[in-house]
mmCIF file of N, CA and C in Angstrom:
data_model
loop_
_atom_site.group_PDB
_atom_site.id
_atom_site.type_symbol
_atom_site.label_atom_id
_atom_site.label_comp_id
_atom_site.label_asym_id
_atom_site.label_seq_id
_atom_site.Cartn_x
_atom_site.Cartn_y
_atom_site.Cartn_z
ATOM 1 N N MET A 1 198.755 136.032 -86.864
ATOM 2 C CA MET A 1 198.270 135.659 -88.174
ATOM 3 C C MET A 1 199.122 136.361 -89.215
ATOM 4 N N ALA A 2 199.280 135.686 -90.317
ATOM 5 C CA ALA A 2 200.119 136.250 -91.363
ATOM 6 C C ALA A 2 199.556 135.892 -92.728
ATOM 7 N N ASN A 3 200.184 136.461 -93.748
ATOM 8 C CA ASN A 3 199.834 136.151 -95.136
ATOM 9 C C ASN A 3 198.381 136.466 -95.499
ATOM 10 N N GLY A 4 197.883 137.550 -94.995
ATOM 11 C CA GLY A 4 196.537 137.960 -95.358
ATOM 12 C C GLY A 4 195.435 137.271 -94.593
ATOM 13 N N SER A 5 195.770 136.420 -93.662
ATOM 14 C CA SER A 5 194.734 135.720 -92.914
ATOM 15 C C SER A 5 193.904 136.685 -92.068
ATOM 16 N N GLU A 6 194.511 137.810 -91.658
ATOM 17 C CA GLU A 6 193.745 138.818 -90.913
ATOM 18 C C GLU A 6 192.593 139.337 -91.772
ATOM 19 N N ALA A 7 192.866 139.554 -93.037
ATOM 20 C CA ALA A 7 191.847 140.058 -93.958
ATOM 21 C C ALA A 7 190.734 139.034 -94.141
ATOM 22 N N ILE A 8 191.081 137.763 -94.210
ATOM 23 C CA ILE A 8 190.085 136.709 -94.371
ATOM 24 C C ILE A 8 189.172 136.665 -93.150
ATOM 25 N N VAL A 9 189.767 136.675 -91.967
ATOM 26 C CA VAL A 9 188.993 136.647 -90.726
ATOM 27 C C VAL A 9 188.115 137.886 -90.637
ATOM 28 N N TRP A 10 188.643 139.046 -90.978
ATOM 29 C CA TRP A 10 187.882 140.295 -90.944
ATOM 30 C C TRP A 10 186.674 140.207 -91.872
ATOM 31 N N LYS A 11 186.876 139.708 -93.088
ATOM 32 C CA LYS A 11 185.777 139.593 -94.053
ATOM 33 C C LYS A 11 184.723 138.599 -93.576
ATOM 34 N N GLN A 12 185.159 137.478 -92.999
ATOM 35 C CA GLN A 12 184.206 136.499 -92.483
ATOM 36 C C GLN A 12 183.362 137.106 -91.371
ATOM 37 N N ASN A 13 184.006 137.848 -90.489
ATOM 38 C CA ASN A 13 183.278 138.500 -89.404
ATOM 39 C C ASN A 13 182.291 139.529 -89.944
ATOM 40 N N ARG A 14 182.686 140.275 -90.958
ATOM 41 C CA ARG A 14 181.803 141.281 -91.560
ATOM 42 C C ARG A 14 180.554 140.626 -92.163
ATOM 43 N N VAL A 15 180.755 139.518 -92.863
ATOM 44 C CA VAL A 15 179.626 138.810 -93.478
ATOM 45 C C VAL A 15 178.682 138.306 -92.391
ATOM 46 N N ALA A 16 179.247 137.672 -91.354
ATOM 47 C CA ALA A 16 178.407 137.144 -90.270
ATOM 48 C C ALA A 16 177.670 138.271 -89.547
ATOM 49 N N LYS A 17 178.361 139.353 -89.252
ATOM 50 C CA LYS A 17 177.734 140.482 -88.560
ATOM 51 C C LYS A 17 176.616 141.095 -89.400
ATOM 52 N N GLN A 18 176.820 141.167 -90.707
ATOM 53 C CA GLN A 18 175.785 141.714 -91.586
ATOM 54 C C GLN A 18 174.543 140.828 -91.576
ATOM 55 N N MET A 19 174.754 139.523 -91.546
ATOM 56 C CA MET A 19 173.618 138.598 -91.517
ATOM 57 C C MET A 19 172.885 138.685 -90.183
ATOM 58 N N ILE A 20 173.641 138.827 -89.100
ATOM 59 C CA ILE A 20 173.025 138.975 -87.784
ATOM 60 C C ILE A 20 172.256 140.291 -87.720
ATOM 61 N N LYS A 21 172.854 141.348 -88.236
ATOM 62 C CA LYS A 21 172.202 142.655 -88.262
ATOM 63 C C LYS A 21 170.894 142.593 -89.065
ATOM 64 N N SER A 22 170.911 141.830 -90.138
ATOM 65 C CA SER A 22 169.712 141.668 -90.981
ATOM 66 C C SER A 22 168.732 140.659 -90.395
ATOM 67 N N GLU A 23 169.098 140.083 -89.254
ATOM 68 C CA GLU A 23 168.283 139.080 -88.558
ATOM 69 C C GLU A 23 168.070 137.817 -89.388
ATOM 70 N N ALA A 24 169.000 137.517 -90.269
ATOM 71 C CA ALA A 24 168.932 136.301 -91.089
ATOM 72 C C ALA A 24 169.679 135.182 -90.362
ATOM 73 N N THR A 25 169.079 134.715 -89.259
ATOM 74 C CA THR A 25 169.730 133.703 -88.434
ATOM 75 C C THR A 25 168.860 132.465 -88.209
ATOM 76 N N SER A 26 167.808 132.340 -89.000
ATOM 77 C CA SER A 26 166.955 131.155 -88.912
ATOM 78 C C SER A 26 166.272 130.951 -90.261
ATOM 79 N N PRO A 27 165.797 129.741 -90.517
ATOM 80 C CA PRO A 27 165.111 129.497 -91.787
ATOM 81 C C PRO A 27 163.906 130.424 -91.992
ATOM 82 N N GLU A 28 163.228 130.753 -90.908
ATOM 83 C CA GLU A 28 162.050 131.623 -91.005
ATOM 84 C C GLU A 28 162.422 133.051 -91.392
ATOM 85 N N ASN A 29 163.630 133.478 -91.035
ATOM 86 C CA ASN A 29 164.066 134.856 -91.301
ATOM 87 C C ASN A 29 165.099 134.944 -92.424
ATOM 88 N N ALA A 30 165.226 133.895 -93.217
ATOM 89 C CA ALA A 30 166.200 133.890 -94.308
ATOM 90 C C ALA A 30 165.929 135.052 -95.268
ATOM 91 N N LYS A 31 166.998 135.586 -95.830
ATOM 92 C CA LYS A 31 166.903 136.744 -96.733
ATOM 93 C C LYS A 31 167.578 136.420 -98.065
ATOM 94 N N THR A 32 167.184 137.147 -99.101
ATOM 95 C CA THR A 32 167.855 136.994 -100.396
ATOM 96 C C THR A 32 169.239 137.632 -100.305
ATOM 97 N N TYR A 33 170.106 137.258 -101.228
ATOM 98 C CA TYR A 33 171.462 137.813 -101.240
ATOM 99 C C TYR A 33 171.406 139.340 -101.367
ATOM 100 N N ASP A 34 170.533 139.846 -102.226
ATOM 101 C CA ASP A 34 170.414 141.299 -102.405
ATOM 102 C C ASP A 34 169.936 141.988 -101.132
ATOM 103 N N ASP A 35 169.005 141.360 -100.419
ATOM 104 C CA ASP A 35 168.507 141.936 -99.166
ATOM 105 C C ASP A 35 169.603 142.012 -98.099
ATOM 106 N N LEU A 36 170.555 141.073 -98.151
ATOM 107 C CA LEU A 36 171.614 141.038 -97.144
ATOM 108 C C LEU A 36 172.662 142.131 -97.346
ATOM 109 N N ASN A 37 172.780 142.627 -98.570
ATOM 110 C CA ASN A 37 173.745 143.693 -98.864
ATOM 111 C C ASN A 37 175.169 143.292 -98.470
ATOM 112 N N ILE A 38 175.578 142.100 -98.887
ATOM 113 C CA ILE A 38 176.913 141.574 -98.600
ATOM 114 C C ILE A 38 177.891 142.103 -99.645
ATOM 115 N N LYS A 39 179.018 142.613 -99.187
ATOM 116 C CA LYS A 39 180.010 143.175 -100.099
ATOM 117 C C LYS A 39 181.165 142.218 -100.410
ATOM 118 N N HIS A 40 181.247 141.118 -99.688
ATOM 119 C CA HIS A 40 182.353 140.173 -99.868
ATOM 120 C C HIS A 40 181.807 138.853 -100.410
ATOM 121 N N LYS A 41 181.529 138.829 -101.706
ATOM 122 C CA LYS A 41 180.866 137.679 -102.334
ATOM 123 C C LYS A 41 181.690 136.395 -102.212
ATOM 124 N N ARG A 42 182.995 136.489 -102.414
ATOM 125 C CA ARG A 42 183.844 135.298 -102.336
ATOM 126 C C ARG A 42 183.826 134.711 -100.922
ATOM 127 N N THR A 43 183.913 135.565 -99.929
ATOM 128 C CA THR A 43 183.855 135.119 -98.533
ATOM 129 C C THR A 43 182.496 134.509 -98.244
ATOM 130 N N PHE A 44 181.433 135.151 -98.716
ATOM 131 C CA PHE A 44 180.074 134.628 -98.562
ATOM 132 C C PHE A 44 179.986 133.219 -99.140
ATOM 133 N N ASN A 45 180.482 133.034 -100.350
ATOM 134 C CA ASN A 45 180.430 131.725 -101.014
ATOM 135 C C ASN A 45 181.247 130.681 -100.264
ATOM 136 N N ASN A 46 182.385 131.077 -99.707
ATOM 137 C CA ASN A 46 183.197 130.140 -98.927
ATOM 138 C C ASN A 46 182.465 129.699 -97.662
ATOM 139 N N LEU A 47 181.793 130.632 -96.990
ATOM 140 C CA LEU A 47 181.012 130.280 -95.799
ATOM 141 C C LEU A 47 179.813 129.412 -96.173
ATOM 142 N N LEU A 48 179.280 129.621 -97.348
ATOM 143 C CA LEU A 48 178.187 128.781 -97.849
ATOM 144 C C LEU A 48 178.689 127.346 -98.067
ATOM 145 N N LYS A 49 179.862 127.200 -98.656
ATOM 146 C CA LYS A 49 180.452 125.872 -98.881
ATOM 147 C C LYS A 49 180.740 125.156 -97.563
ATOM 148 N N LYS A 50 181.114 125.904 -96.540
ATOM 149 C CA LYS A 50 181.428 125.326 -95.226
ATOM 150 C C LYS A 50 180.174 125.083 -94.388
ATOM 151 N N GLU A 51 179.003 125.376 -94.969
ATOM 152 C CA GLU A 51 177.702 125.186 -94.327
ATOM 153 C C GLU A 51 177.544 126.028 -93.064
ATOM 154 N N VAL A 52 178.189 127.185 -93.057
ATOM 155 C CA VAL A 52 177.988 128.176 -92.004
ATOM 156 C C VAL A 52 176.791 129.034 -92.409
ATOM 157 N N ILE A 53 176.697 129.299 -93.700
ATOM 158 C CA ILE A 53 175.540 129.965 -94.276
ATOM 159 C C ILE A 53 174.729 128.888 -94.987
ATOM 160 N N ILE A 54 173.452 128.865 -94.722
ATOM 161 C CA ILE A 54 172.563 127.841 -95.276
ATOM 162 C C ILE A 54 171.665 128.485 -96.322
ATOM 163 N N GLN A 55 171.514 127.784 -97.455
ATOM 164 C CA GLN A 55 170.653 128.272 -98.532
ATOM 165 C C GLN A 55 169.342 127.501 -98.537
ATOM 166 N N ILE A 56 168.247 128.261 -98.600
ATOM 167 C CA ILE A 56 166.906 127.686 -98.759
ATOM 168 C C ILE A 56 166.301 128.386 -99.969
ATOM 169 N N ALA A 57 166.163 127.647 -101.058
ATOM 170 C CA ALA A 57 165.696 128.204 -102.339
ATOM 171 C C ALA A 57 166.605 129.372 -102.715
ATOM 172 N N ASP A 58 166.074 130.591 -102.780
ATOM 173 C CA ASP A 58 166.906 131.743 -103.146
ATOM 174 C C ASP A 58 167.223 132.620 -101.938
ATOM 175 N N LYS A 59 167.065 132.059 -100.727
ATOM 176 C CA LYS A 59 167.314 132.814 -99.496
ATOM 177 C C LYS A 59 168.410 132.146 -98.667
ATOM 178 N N TYR A 60 169.007 132.937 -97.788
ATOM 179 C CA TYR A 60 170.139 132.481 -96.988
ATOM 180 C C TYR A 60 169.977 132.904 -95.535
ATOM 181 N N TYR A 61 170.551 132.092 -94.643
ATOM 182 C CA TYR A 61 170.621 132.477 -93.237
ATOM 183 C C TYR A 61 171.909 131.945 -92.623
ATOM 184 N N LEU A 62 172.335 132.581 -91.552
ATOM 185 C CA LEU A 62 173.535 132.195 -90.837
ATOM 186 C C LEU A 62 173.160 131.171 -89.773
ATOM 187 N N ASP A 63 173.789 130.013 -89.819
ATOM 188 C CA ASP A 63 173.619 129.003 -88.778
ATOM 189 C C ASP A 63 174.561 129.407 -87.641
ATOM 190 N N GLU A 64 174.009 130.002 -86.590
ATOM 191 C CA GLU A 64 174.842 130.551 -85.523
ATOM 192 C C GLU A 64 175.658 129.487 -84.800
ATOM 193 N N GLY A 65 175.120 128.287 -84.659
ATOM 194 C CA GLY A 65 175.876 127.196 -84.047
ATOM 195 C C GLY A 65 177.071 126.799 -84.899
ATOM 196 N N ALA A 66 176.848 126.676 -86.203
ATOM 197 C CA ALA A 66 177.936 126.343 -87.126
ATOM 198 C C ALA A 66 178.961 127.475 -87.175
ATOM 199 N N TRP A 67 178.488 128.728 -87.088
ATOM 200 C CA TRP A 67 179.388 129.881 -87.093
ATOM 201 C C TRP A 67 180.300 129.849 -85.865
ATOM 202 N N ALA A 68 179.735 129.543 -84.701
ATOM 203 C CA ALA A 68 180.529 129.471 -83.473
ATOM 204 C C ALA A 68 181.587 128.369 -83.578
ATOM 205 N N LYS A 69 181.192 127.201 -84.081
ATOM 206 C CA LYS A 69 182.149 126.097 -84.251
ATOM 207 C C LYS A 69 183.222 126.458 -85.273
ATOM 208 N N PHE A 70 182.812 127.069 -86.372
ATOM 209 C CA PHE A 70 183.748 127.457 -87.419
ATOM 210 C C PHE A 70 184.776 128.447 -86.889
ATOM 211 N N ARG A 71 184.318 129.444 -86.156
ATOM 212 C CA ARG A 71 185.231 130.448 -85.598
ATOM 213 C C ARG A 71 186.206 129.802 -84.640
ATOM 214 N N LYS A 72 185.725 128.897 -83.822
ATOM 215 C CA LYS A 72 186.588 128.226 -82.853
ATOM 216 C C LYS A 72 187.645 127.383 -83.561
ATOM 217 N N SER A 73 187.248 126.612 -84.561
ATOM 218 C CA SER A 73 188.200 125.761 -85.280
ATOM 219 C C SER A 73 189.153 126.600 -86.120
ATOM 220 N N PHE A 74 188.633 127.689 -86.675
ATOM 221 C CA PHE A 74 189.463 128.570 -87.502
ATOM 222 C C PHE A 74 190.544 129.239 -86.661
ATOM 223 N N LYS A 75 190.185 129.675 -85.470
ATOM 224 C CA LYS A 75 191.161 130.289 -84.572
ATOM 225 C C LYS A 75 192.232 129.296 -84.169
ATOM 226 N N ARG A 76 191.820 128.052 -83.968
ATOM 227 C CA ARG A 76 192.760 127.024 -83.552
ATOM 228 C C ARG A 76 193.869 126.851 -84.583
ATOM 229 N N LEU A 77 193.554 126.994 -85.859
ATOM 230 C CA LEU A 77 194.562 126.878 -86.918
ATOM 231 C C LEU A 77 195.684 127.885 -86.745
ATOM 232 N N PHE A 78 195.346 129.076 -86.271
ATOM 233 C CA PHE A 78 196.329 130.138 -86.152
ATOM 234 C C PHE A 78 197.135 130.063 -84.855
ATOM 235 N N LEU A 79 196.674 129.277 -83.903
ATOM 236 C CA LEU A 79 197.395 129.132 -82.644
ATOM 237 C C LEU A 79 198.506 128.093 -82.729
ATOM 238 N N ILE A 80 198.489 127.277 -83.766
ATOM 239 C CA ILE A 80 199.501 126.214 -83.926
ATOM 240 C C ILE A 80 200.803 126.798 -84.397
#
């Protein structure tokens, strides 16, 4: 990986791990942005746009299935 892509992948992993740690992985366990204590807002917003993070009213959760697919497709880009 080059051109800062390592940093992007690292930040995405940090956001996902923080959501998993906070147990925000289902609609029932969705948390507010403040409760999640996410430090990478831009990365968070990008994952939200890609529908890896799902918003319900003012709460968010990580769609683990979408996260797995996203990681797999994202890695594929770097193998080409």
